[in-house]
Short mmCIF file of C-alpha atoms in Angstrom, two decimals:
data_model
loop_
_atom_site.label_atom_id
_atom_site.label_comp_id
_atom_site.label_asym_id
_atom_site.label_seq_id
_atom_site.Cartn_x
_atom_site.Cartn_y
_atom_site.Cartn_z
CA ASN P 1 31.62 85.19 33.49
CA ALA P 2 30.11 84.48 36.92
CA GLY P 3 30.48 80.67 36.78
CA VAL P 4 27.99 78.84 39.01
CA THR P 5 25.76 81.05 41.15
CA GLN P 6 23.61 79.78 44.00
CA THR P 7 20.95 81.67 45.88
CA PRO P 8 20.32 82.14 48.72
CA LYS P 9 23.59 81.77 50.65
CA PHE P 10 21.82 81.18 53.96
CA GLN P 11 18.28 80.06 54.77
CA VAL P 12 16.38 79.04 57.88
CA LEU P 13 13.20 77.04 57.41
CA LYS P 14 10.60 75.67 59.75
CA THR P 15 9.78 71.98 59.60
CA GLY P 16 7.21 71.35 56.90
CA GLN P 17 7.94 74.46 54.86
CA SER P 18 8.91 74.19 51.23
CA MET P 19 11.48 76.18 49.32
CA THR P 20 13.58 76.24 46.17
CA LEU P 21 17.35 76.57 46.07
CA GLN P 22 18.40 78.32 42.89
CA CYS P 23 21.41 77.41 40.74
CA ALA P 24 22.45 79.10 37.53
CA GLN P 25 25.54 78.76 35.35
CA ASP P 26 26.72 80.90 32.46
CA MET P 27 29.29 78.51 30.96
CA ASN P 28 26.88 76.67 28.66
CA HIS P 29 27.51 73.45 30.57
CA GLU P 30 25.31 70.49 29.79
CA TYR P 31 25.81 68.59 33.06
CA MET P 32 24.55 69.97 36.37
CA SER P 33 24.21 68.36 39.77
CA TRP P 34 23.26 68.98 43.39
CA TYR P 35 25.20 67.72 46.41
CA ARG P 36 24.70 68.02 50.11
CA GLN P 37 27.66 68.25 52.47
CA ASP P 38 27.37 67.00 56.03
CA PRO P 39 30.19 66.57 58.58
CA GLY P 40 31.89 63.23 58.12
CA MET P 41 29.70 62.33 55.15
CA GLY P 42 31.48 64.10 52.34
CA LEU P 43 29.59 65.31 49.29
CA ARG P 44 26.55 63.17 48.52
CA LEU P 45 24.85 63.40 45.14
CA ILE P 46 21.16 64.32 45.34
CA HIS P 47 20.08 64.73 41.69
CA TYR P 48 21.79 65.40 38.41
CA SER P 49 20.95 66.43 34.86
CA VAL P 50 22.76 65.66 31.60
CA GLY P 51 20.90 68.36 29.70
CA ALA P 52 17.71 70.40 29.47
CA GLY P 53 14.68 68.22 30.09
CA ILE P 54 16.66 65.29 31.52
CA THR P 55 17.14 64.61 35.22
CA ASP P 56 18.04 61.57 37.29
CA GLN P 57 18.37 60.57 40.92
CA GLY P 58 21.65 60.43 42.77
CA GLU P 59 22.56 58.78 46.08
CA VAL P 60 20.15 60.65 48.38
CA PRO P 61 17.15 61.92 46.34
CA ASN P 62 14.34 61.48 48.88
CA GLY P 63 12.65 64.72 49.89
CA TYR P 64 14.01 66.68 46.92
CA ASN P 65 12.74 67.46 43.43
CA VAL P 66 14.52 68.95 40.45
CA SER P 67 13.70 70.09 36.95
CA ARG P 68 15.82 71.39 34.09
CA SER P 69 13.83 73.56 31.71
CA THR P 70 16.86 75.50 30.43
CA THR P 71 20.57 74.76 30.05
CA GLU P 72 21.43 77.54 32.51
CA ASP P 73 19.19 76.76 35.50
CA PHE P 74 18.83 73.75 37.78
CA PRO P 75 16.67 74.51 40.84
CA LEU P 76 16.40 72.14 43.80
CA ARG P 77 13.05 71.97 45.59
CA LEU P 78 12.52 70.84 49.15
CA LEU P 79 8.95 69.65 49.31
CA SER P 80 8.41 69.54 53.09
CA ALA P 81 11.56 70.48 54.99
CA ALA P 82 12.76 68.22 57.80
CA PRO P 83 15.57 68.76 60.35
CA SER P 84 17.50 65.94 58.62
CA GLN P 85 17.79 68.24 55.60
CA THR P 86 19.89 70.72 57.55
CA SER P 87 23.06 70.82 55.50
CA VAL P 88 25.23 72.80 53.11
CA TYR P 89 24.04 72.39 49.54
CA PHE P 90 26.34 72.72 46.54
CA CYS P 91 25.36 72.98 42.92
CA ALA P 92 27.97 72.01 40.32
CA SER P 93 28.22 72.08 36.56
CA SER P 94 30.55 70.65 33.92
CA ARG P 95 30.77 70.54 30.14
CA GLY P 96 29.21 67.09 30.03
CA GLU P 97 31.71 65.73 27.54
CA VAL P 98 32.56 62.92 29.97
CA ASN P 99 35.20 63.29 32.67
CA THR P 100 35.36 67.05 32.63
CA GLU P 101 36.03 69.37 35.56
CA ALA P 102 33.13 70.15 37.85
CA PHE P 103 32.71 73.80 38.89
CA PHE P 104 30.92 74.38 42.17
CA GLY P 105 28.74 77.20 43.35
CA GLN P 106 29.50 78.93 46.64
CA GLY P 107 27.00 76.82 48.55
CA THR P 108 23.75 77.37 50.44
CA ARG P 109 23.70 76.78 54.18
CA LEU P 110 20.23 75.54 55.10
CA THR P 111 18.96 75.11 58.65
CA VAL P 112 15.62 73.45 59.32
CA VAL P 113 14.22 74.04 62.81
CA GLY D 1 26.14 51.80 42.54
CA GLU D 2 29.59 53.22 43.03
CA ASN D 3 30.93 53.57 46.58
CA VAL D 4 34.09 55.52 47.39
CA GLU D 5 35.88 55.14 50.71
CA GLN D 6 38.51 57.63 51.83
CA HIS D 7 41.13 57.45 54.59
CA PRO D 8 42.21 58.95 56.87
CA SER D 9 39.46 61.33 57.92
CA THR D 10 42.01 63.68 59.53
CA LEU D 11 45.73 64.07 58.92
CA SER D 12 48.17 66.34 60.71
CA VAL D 13 51.70 66.89 59.38
CA GLN D 14 54.61 69.21 60.01
CA GLU D 15 55.40 71.77 57.35
CA GLY D 16 57.77 70.23 54.83
CA ASP D 17 56.60 66.66 55.43
CA SER D 18 54.65 64.60 52.92
CA ALA D 19 50.96 63.73 53.14
CA VAL D 20 49.17 60.77 51.60
CA ILE D 21 45.42 60.28 51.29
CA LYS D 22 43.99 57.01 50.05
CA CYS D 23 40.71 56.10 48.37
CA THR D 24 39.12 52.88 47.23
CA TYR D 25 36.20 52.45 44.85
CA SER D 26 33.80 49.61 44.19
CA ASP D 27 32.70 49.91 40.55
CA SER D 28 35.29 48.46 38.19
CA ALA D 29 33.70 50.46 35.35
CA SER D 30 34.81 53.77 36.94
CA ASN D 31 37.33 55.45 34.68
CA TYR D 32 37.98 58.95 36.01
CA PHE D 33 39.29 59.93 39.43
CA PRO D 34 39.54 63.63 40.36
CA TRP D 35 40.66 65.21 43.61
CA TYR D 36 39.07 68.38 44.99
CA LYS D 37 40.35 70.76 47.65
CA GLN D 38 37.97 72.72 49.84
CA GLU D 39 39.34 75.52 51.97
CA LEU D 40 37.39 76.56 55.03
CA GLY D 41 34.08 78.17 54.09
CA LYS D 42 34.76 77.92 50.37
CA ARG D 43 33.65 75.77 47.45
CA PRO D 44 35.48 72.60 46.35
CA GLN D 45 37.95 73.11 43.52
CA LEU D 46 39.68 70.58 41.29
CA ILE D 47 43.41 70.18 41.98
CA ILE D 48 44.34 67.11 39.96
CA ASP D 49 42.70 64.19 38.17
CA ILE D 50 43.68 60.89 36.61
CA ARG D 51 42.08 58.68 34.01
CA SER D 52 41.99 54.90 33.97
CA ASN D 53 44.57 54.55 31.21
CA VAL D 54 47.22 56.30 33.33
CA GLY D 55 48.99 54.98 36.43
CA GLU D 56 50.45 58.20 37.82
CA LYS D 57 50.19 61.92 37.25
CA LYS D 58 52.19 64.77 38.78
CA ASP D 59 51.66 68.50 39.04
CA GLN D 60 54.43 70.25 40.95
CA ARG D 61 54.08 69.15 44.60
CA ILE D 62 51.02 66.98 44.12
CA ALA D 63 50.72 63.59 42.49
CA VAL D 64 48.03 60.97 42.10
CA THR D 65 48.52 57.24 41.60
CA LEU D 66 45.95 54.72 40.39
CA ASN D 67 45.88 50.95 40.79
CA LYS D 68 42.95 49.68 38.74
CA THR D 69 43.49 46.06 39.70
CA ALA D 70 43.17 46.85 43.39
CA LYS D 71 40.61 49.63 42.75
CA HIS D 72 42.41 52.23 44.77
CA PHE D 73 43.99 55.61 44.12
CA SER D 74 46.01 57.99 46.26
CA LEU D 75 46.90 61.67 46.55
CA HIS D 76 50.46 62.55 47.48
CA ILE D 77 51.47 66.04 48.59
CA THR D 78 55.17 66.67 49.09
CA GLU D 79 56.88 69.53 50.92
CA THR D 80 53.61 70.51 52.57
CA GLN D 81 52.93 74.15 53.35
CA PRO D 82 50.41 75.78 55.72
CA GLU D 83 48.30 76.82 52.74
CA ASP D 84 47.79 73.12 51.94
CA SER D 85 45.57 72.94 55.03
CA ALA D 86 42.07 72.13 53.77
CA VAL D 87 39.62 69.29 53.26
CA TYR D 88 40.47 67.03 50.34
CA PHE D 89 37.88 64.91 48.53
CA CYS D 90 38.50 62.07 46.14
CA ALA D 91 35.84 61.09 43.62
CA ALA D 92 35.12 58.45 41.01
CA SER D 93 33.09 58.66 37.83
CA PRO D 94 31.10 55.45 37.31
CA SER D 95 29.72 56.39 33.92
CA TYR D 96 31.15 56.31 30.41
CA ASN D 97 28.72 58.89 29.07
CA THR D 98 28.10 61.48 31.80
CA ASP D 99 30.09 63.62 34.23
CA LYS D 100 28.47 61.93 37.25
CA LEU D 101 30.82 61.94 40.25
CA ILE D 102 30.63 60.01 43.52
CA PHE D 103 32.73 61.51 46.29
CA GLY D 104 34.56 60.09 49.26
CA THR D 105 33.94 61.37 52.78
CA GLY D 106 36.86 63.79 52.81
CA THR D 107 40.18 64.19 54.64
CA ARG D 108 40.92 67.21 56.78
CA LEU D 109 44.62 68.00 56.36
CA GLN D 110 46.32 70.29 58.85
CA VAL D 111 49.86 71.46 58.18
CA PHE D 112 51.60 72.89 61.23
CA PRO D 113 54.40 75.46 60.79
#
């Protein structure tokens, strides 16, 4: 049981490039979410999904796209990377039965130059 | 939408002393308030949570209190130890039917031997 797995762990992008951060969970969790962590800003919710085929915007969705075609996977796409998107990105999942523990992936450190 | 404020941003205590971290939230519909601990370079992990029908909850050296009228909740750590050094995040769940969480900005706790 691997829990929540994110790939890659580190990535450097040039401004304007696009890429996909991968997130997979093997706990059959319905709810999945993406956060970005910046110094002094805490964890800010980018997008979330309550189940396959359903996604919604969080606090800071601009510049990011998501889709949820399966229960297990929830990729985050950066359409045209900007230096302001330099951050540590965390994917999290939970059972989705309301007020259940969130399990986080190990994070992806992204630098946009 | 929900907004969670957390104070202080940094906290230094002597080993054996107590530490208190405070959070306020804006959405009176929020009904679930977890606390996460993030050690350096690692993922956030749940340490304790409280629901809106409970005023206080304890787990060994940590406790959380909730004042729904004032819309604030606090984390109390007694008999602090060096291994308590980490960043602590409070969060609030503004939804009755999803696991959506909005986090505070974090408190860096340093416990000096």
